[in-house]
Amino acid sequence: MLGGGPFGLQPGQWTDDTSMALCLAESLIEKRSFDPKDQMDRYCRWWREGYLSSTGTCFDIGVTVRTSLESYLRTGKP
């Protein structure tokens, strides 16, 4: 992790892909199995609060991911 790139990250900072992987890993460890609601809740925290982001904010999110999270927040269905 050298830093730079399109987001001007500092060395050691990671992107959205790693943040989402960390959300999944924490959910699997804490729940000791796959819990789609917990997983989606963590993704929403990352998106809205910067949870597990290297910068403290969600500075990049794909259209498909954002649409999925908006749908989850609207319907409650993972």
CSV table of N, CA and C in Angstrom, one decimal:
chain,number,residue,atom,x,y,z
A,1,MET,N,0.8,-1.2,0.0
A,1,MET,CA,0.0,0.0,0.0
A,1,MET,C,0.9,1.2,0.0
A,2,LEU,N,1.1,1.7,-1.2
A,2,LEU,CA,2.1,2.8,-1.3
A,2,LEU,C,1.5,4.2,-1.2
A,3,GLY,N,0.1,4.3,-1.3
A,3,GLY,CA,-0.5,5.6,-1.3
A,3,GLY,C,-0.7,6.1,-2.6
A,4,GLY,N,-1.3,7.3,-2.7
A,4,GLY,CA,-1.5,8.0,-4.0
A,4,GLY,C,-2.8,7.5,-4.6
A,5,GLY,N,-2.7,7.2,-5.9
A,5,GLY,CA,-3.9,6.7,-6.7
A,5,GLY,C,-4.9,7.8,-6.9
A,6,PRO,N,-6.1,7.4,-7.4
A,6,PRO,CA,-7.1,8.4,-7.7
A,6,PRO,C,-7.7,9.1,-6.5
A,7,PHE,N,-7.5,8.5,-5.3
A,7,PHE,CA,-8.1,9.1,-4.1
A,7,PHE,C,-7.0,9.8,-3.2
A,8,GLY,N,-5.8,9.9,-3.7
A,8,GLY,CA,-4.7,10.5,-3.0
A,8,GLY,C,-4.5,10.0,-1.6
A,9,LEU,N,-4.6,8.7,-1.4
A,9,LEU,CA,-4.5,8.0,-0.1
A,9,LEU,C,-3.0,8.1,0.4
A,10,GLN,N,-2.9,8.1,1.7
A,10,GLN,CA,-1.6,8.0,2.3
A,10,GLN,C,-1.1,6.6,2.3
A,11,PRO,N,0.2,6.3,2.4
A,11,PRO,CA,0.7,5.0,2.5
A,11,PRO,C,0.0,4.2,3.6
A,12,GLY,N,-0.5,3.0,3.3
A,12,GLY,CA,-1.1,2.2,4.3
A,12,GLY,C,-2.6,2.3,4.4
A,13,GLN,N,-3.2,3.3,3.7
A,13,GLN,CA,-4.6,3.5,3.7
A,13,GLN,C,-5.2,2.6,2.6
A,14,TRP,N,-6.4,2.1,2.9
A,14,TRP,CA,-7.0,1.1,1.9
A,14,TRP,C,-8.3,1.7,1.3
A,15,THR,N,-8.8,1.0,0.3
A,15,THR,CA,-10.0,1.5,-0.4
A,15,THR,C,-11.3,0.8,0.1
A,16,ASP,N,-12.4,1.1,-0.6
A,16,ASP,CA,-13.7,0.5,-0.3
A,16,ASP,C,-13.7,-1.0,-0.3
A,17,ASP,N,-13.0,-1.6,-1.2
A,17,ASP,CA,-13.0,-3.0,-1.3
A,17,ASP,C,-12.5,-3.7,0.0
A,18,THR,N,-11.4,-3.1,0.5
A,18,THR,CA,-10.9,-3.7,1.8
A,18,THR,C,-11.8,-3.4,3.0
A,19,SER,N,-12.4,-2.2,3.0
A,19,SER,CA,-13.4,-1.8,4.0
A,19,SER,C,-14.6,-2.8,4.0
A,20,MET,N,-15.0,-3.2,2.8
A,20,MET,CA,-16.2,-4.1,2.8
A,20,MET,C,-15.7,-5.5,3.2
A,21,ALA,N,-14.5,-5.9,2.8
A,21,ALA,CA,-14.0,-7.2,3.2
A,21,ALA,C,-13.9,-7.3,4.7
A,22,LEU,N,-13.4,-6.2,5.4
A,22,LEU,CA,-13.3,-6.1,6.8
A,22,LEU,C,-14.7,-6.2,7.5
A,23,CYS,N,-15.7,-5.5,6.9
A,23,CYS,CA,-17.1,-5.7,7.4
A,23,CYS,C,-17.5,-7.1,7.4
A,24,LEU,N,-17.3,-7.8,6.3
A,24,LEU,CA,-17.7,-9.2,6.2
A,24,LEU,C,-16.9,-10.0,7.2
A,25,ALA,N,-15.6,-9.9,7.3
A,25,ALA,CA,-14.8,-10.7,8.2
A,25,ALA,C,-15.3,-10.5,9.6
A,26,GLU,N,-15.5,-9.2,10.0
A,26,GLU,CA,-15.9,-9.0,11.4
A,26,GLU,C,-17.3,-9.6,11.7
A,27,SER,N,-18.2,-9.5,10.7
A,27,SER,CA,-19.5,-10.1,10.9
A,27,SER,C,-19.4,-11.7,11.0
A,28,LEU,N,-18.6,-12.3,10.2
A,28,LEU,CA,-18.4,-13.8,10.3
A,28,LEU,C,-17.8,-14.2,11.6
A,29,ILE,N,-16.8,-13.4,12.1
A,29,ILE,CA,-16.2,-13.8,13.3
A,29,ILE,C,-17.1,-13.6,14.5
A,30,GLU,N,-17.8,-12.4,14.5
A,30,GLU,CA,-18.7,-12.1,15.7
A,30,GLU,C,-19.9,-13.0,15.7
A,31,LYS,N,-20.5,-13.3,14.6
A,31,LYS,CA,-21.7,-14.1,14.5
A,31,LYS,C,-21.4,-15.6,14.4
A,32,ARG,N,-20.2,-15.9,14.1
A,32,ARG,CA,-19.7,-17.3,14.0
A,32,ARG,C,-20.5,-18.1,12.9
A,33,SER,N,-21.1,-17.3,12.0
A,33,SER,CA,-21.7,-17.9,10.8
A,33,SER,C,-22.2,-16.7,9.9
A,34,PHE,N,-22.8,-17.0,8.8
A,34,PHE,CA,-23.2,-16.0,7.9
A,34,PHE,C,-24.5,-15.4,8.4
A,35,ASP,N,-24.6,-14.1,8.6
A,35,ASP,CA,-25.8,-13.4,9.1
A,35,ASP,C,-26.0,-12.2,8.1
A,36,PRO,N,-26.8,-12.4,7.1
A,36,PRO,CA,-26.9,-11.3,6.1
A,36,PRO,C,-27.4,-10.0,6.6
A,37,LYS,N,-28.2,-9.9,7.7
A,37,LYS,CA,-28.7,-8.7,8.2
A,37,LYS,C,-27.5,-8.0,8.9
A,38,ASP,N,-26.7,-8.7,9.7
A,38,ASP,CA,-25.6,-8.1,10.4
A,38,ASP,C,-24.6,-7.6,9.3
A,39,GLN,N,-24.3,-8.4,8.3
A,39,GLN,CA,-23.4,-8.0,7.2
A,39,GLN,C,-23.9,-6.7,6.6
A,40,MET,N,-25.2,-6.6,6.2
A,40,MET,CA,-25.7,-5.4,5.6
A,40,MET,C,-25.6,-4.2,6.5
A,41,ASP,N,-25.9,-4.4,7.8
A,41,ASP,CA,-25.8,-3.3,8.8
A,41,ASP,C,-24.4,-2.8,8.9
A,42,ARG,N,-23.4,-3.6,8.8
A,42,ARG,CA,-22.0,-3.2,8.8
A,42,ARG,C,-21.7,-2.4,7.5
A,43,TYR,N,-22.2,-2.9,6.4
A,43,TYR,CA,-21.9,-2.1,5.2
A,43,TYR,C,-22.6,-0.8,5.2
A,44,CYS,N,-23.8,-0.7,5.8
A,44,CYS,CA,-24.4,0.6,5.9
A,44,CYS,C,-23.7,1.5,6.9
A,45,ARG,N,-23.1,1.0,7.9
A,45,ARG,CA,-22.3,1.8,8.8
A,45,ARG,C,-21.1,2.3,8.1
A,46,TRP,N,-20.5,1.5,7.3
A,46,TRP,CA,-19.3,1.9,6.5
A,46,TRP,C,-19.7,3.0,5.6
A,47,TRP,N,-20.8,2.9,4.9
A,47,TRP,CA,-21.2,3.9,3.9
A,47,TRP,C,-21.6,5.2,4.6
A,48,ARG,N,-22.4,5.1,5.7
A,48,ARG,CA,-22.9,6.3,6.3
A,48,ARG,C,-21.9,6.9,7.4
A,49,GLU,N,-21.1,6.1,8.0
A,49,GLU,CA,-20.3,6.6,9.2
A,49,GLU,C,-18.8,6.4,9.0
A,50,GLY,N,-18.4,5.7,7.9
A,50,GLY,CA,-17.0,5.5,7.7
A,50,GLY,C,-16.4,4.4,8.5
A,51,TYR,N,-17.3,3.5,9.0
A,51,TYR,CA,-16.9,2.3,9.8
A,51,TYR,C,-15.9,1.5,9.0
A,52,LEU,N,-14.8,1.2,9.6
A,52,LEU,CA,-13.7,0.4,9.1
A,52,LEU,C,-13.1,1.0,7.8
A,53,SER,N,-13.3,2.3,7.6
A,53,SER,CA,-12.6,3.0,6.5
A,53,SER,C,-11.3,3.5,7.0
A,54,SER,N,-10.3,3.5,6.1
A,54,SER,CA,-9.0,4.0,6.5
A,54,SER,C,-8.9,5.5,6.7
A,55,THR,N,-9.9,6.2,6.2
A,55,THR,CA,-9.9,7.6,6.3
A,55,THR,C,-11.0,8.2,7.3
A,56,GLY,N,-11.9,7.3,7.7
A,56,GLY,CA,-12.9,7.7,8.6
A,56,GLY,C,-14.2,8.1,7.9
A,57,THR,N,-14.2,8.0,6.6
A,57,THR,CA,-15.3,8.3,5.7
A,57,THR,C,-15.4,7.3,4.6
A,58,CYS,N,-16.6,7.1,4.0
A,58,CYS,CA,-16.7,6.3,2.8
A,58,CYS,C,-16.5,7.3,1.6
A,59,PHE,N,-15.3,7.2,1.1
A,59,PHE,CA,-14.9,8.1,0.0
A,59,PHE,C,-15.1,7.6,-1.4
A,60,ASP,N,-15.5,6.3,-1.5
A,60,ASP,CA,-15.8,5.7,-2.8
A,60,ASP,C,-16.8,4.6,-2.6
A,61,ILE,N,-17.8,4.6,-3.4
A,61,ILE,CA,-18.8,3.5,-3.3
A,61,ILE,C,-19.3,3.3,-4.7
A,62,GLY,N,-19.4,2.1,-5.2
A,62,GLY,CA,-20.0,1.9,-6.5
A,62,GLY,C,-21.5,2.0,-6.6
A,63,VAL,N,-22.0,2.3,-7.8
A,63,VAL,CA,-23.4,2.5,-8.0
A,63,VAL,C,-24.2,1.3,-7.5
A,64,THR,N,-23.8,0.1,-7.9
A,64,THR,CA,-24.5,-1.1,-7.5
A,64,THR,C,-24.5,-1.3,-6.0
A,65,VAL,N,-23.4,-1.1,-5.4
A,65,VAL,CA,-23.4,-1.2,-3.9
A,65,VAL,C,-24.3,-0.2,-3.2
A,66,ARG,N,-24.2,1.0,-3.7
A,66,ARG,CA,-25.1,2.1,-3.1
A,66,ARG,C,-26.5,1.7,-3.3
A,67,THR,N,-26.9,1.3,-4.5
A,67,THR,CA,-28.3,0.9,-4.8
A,67,THR,C,-28.8,-0.2,-3.9
A,68,SER,N,-27.9,-1.2,-3.7
A,68,SER,CA,-28.2,-2.3,-2.8
A,68,SER,C,-28.4,-1.9,-1.4
A,69,LEU,N,-27.5,-1.0,-0.9
A,69,LEU,CA,-27.7,-0.6,0.5
A,69,LEU,C,-28.9,0.3,0.7
A,70,GLU,N,-29.2,1.2,-0.3
A,70,GLU,CA,-30.4,2.0,-0.2
A,70,GLU,C,-31.7,1.1,-0.2
A,71,SER,N,-31.7,0.0,-1.0
A,71,SER,CA,-32.8,-0.9,-1.0
A,71,SER,C,-32.9,-1.6,0.3
A,72,TYR,N,-31.8,-2.0,0.9
A,72,TYR,CA,-31.8,-2.7,2.2
A,72,TYR,C,-32.4,-1.8,3.3
A,73,LEU,N,-31.9,-0.5,3.3
A,73,LEU,CA,-32.4,0.4,4.3
A,73,LEU,C,-33.9,0.7,4.1
A,74,ARG,N,-34.4,0.7,2.9
A,74,ARG,CA,-35.8,1.0,2.6
A,74,ARG,C,-36.7,-0.2,3.0
A,75,THR,N,-36.2,-1.5,2.7
A,75,THR,CA,-37.1,-2.6,2.8
A,75,THR,C,-36.7,-3.5,4.1
A,76,GLY,N,-35.5,-3.4,4.5
A,76,GLY,CA,-35.1,-4.3,5.6
A,76,GLY,C,-34.7,-5.7,5.2
A,77,LYS,N,-34.7,-5.9,3.9
A,77,LYS,CA,-34.4,-7.2,3.4
A,77,LYS,C,-33.0,-7.2,2.8
A,78,PRO,N,-32.1,-8.1,3.4
A,78,PRO,CA,-30.8,-8.2,2.9
A,78,PRO,C,-30.7,-8.7,1.5
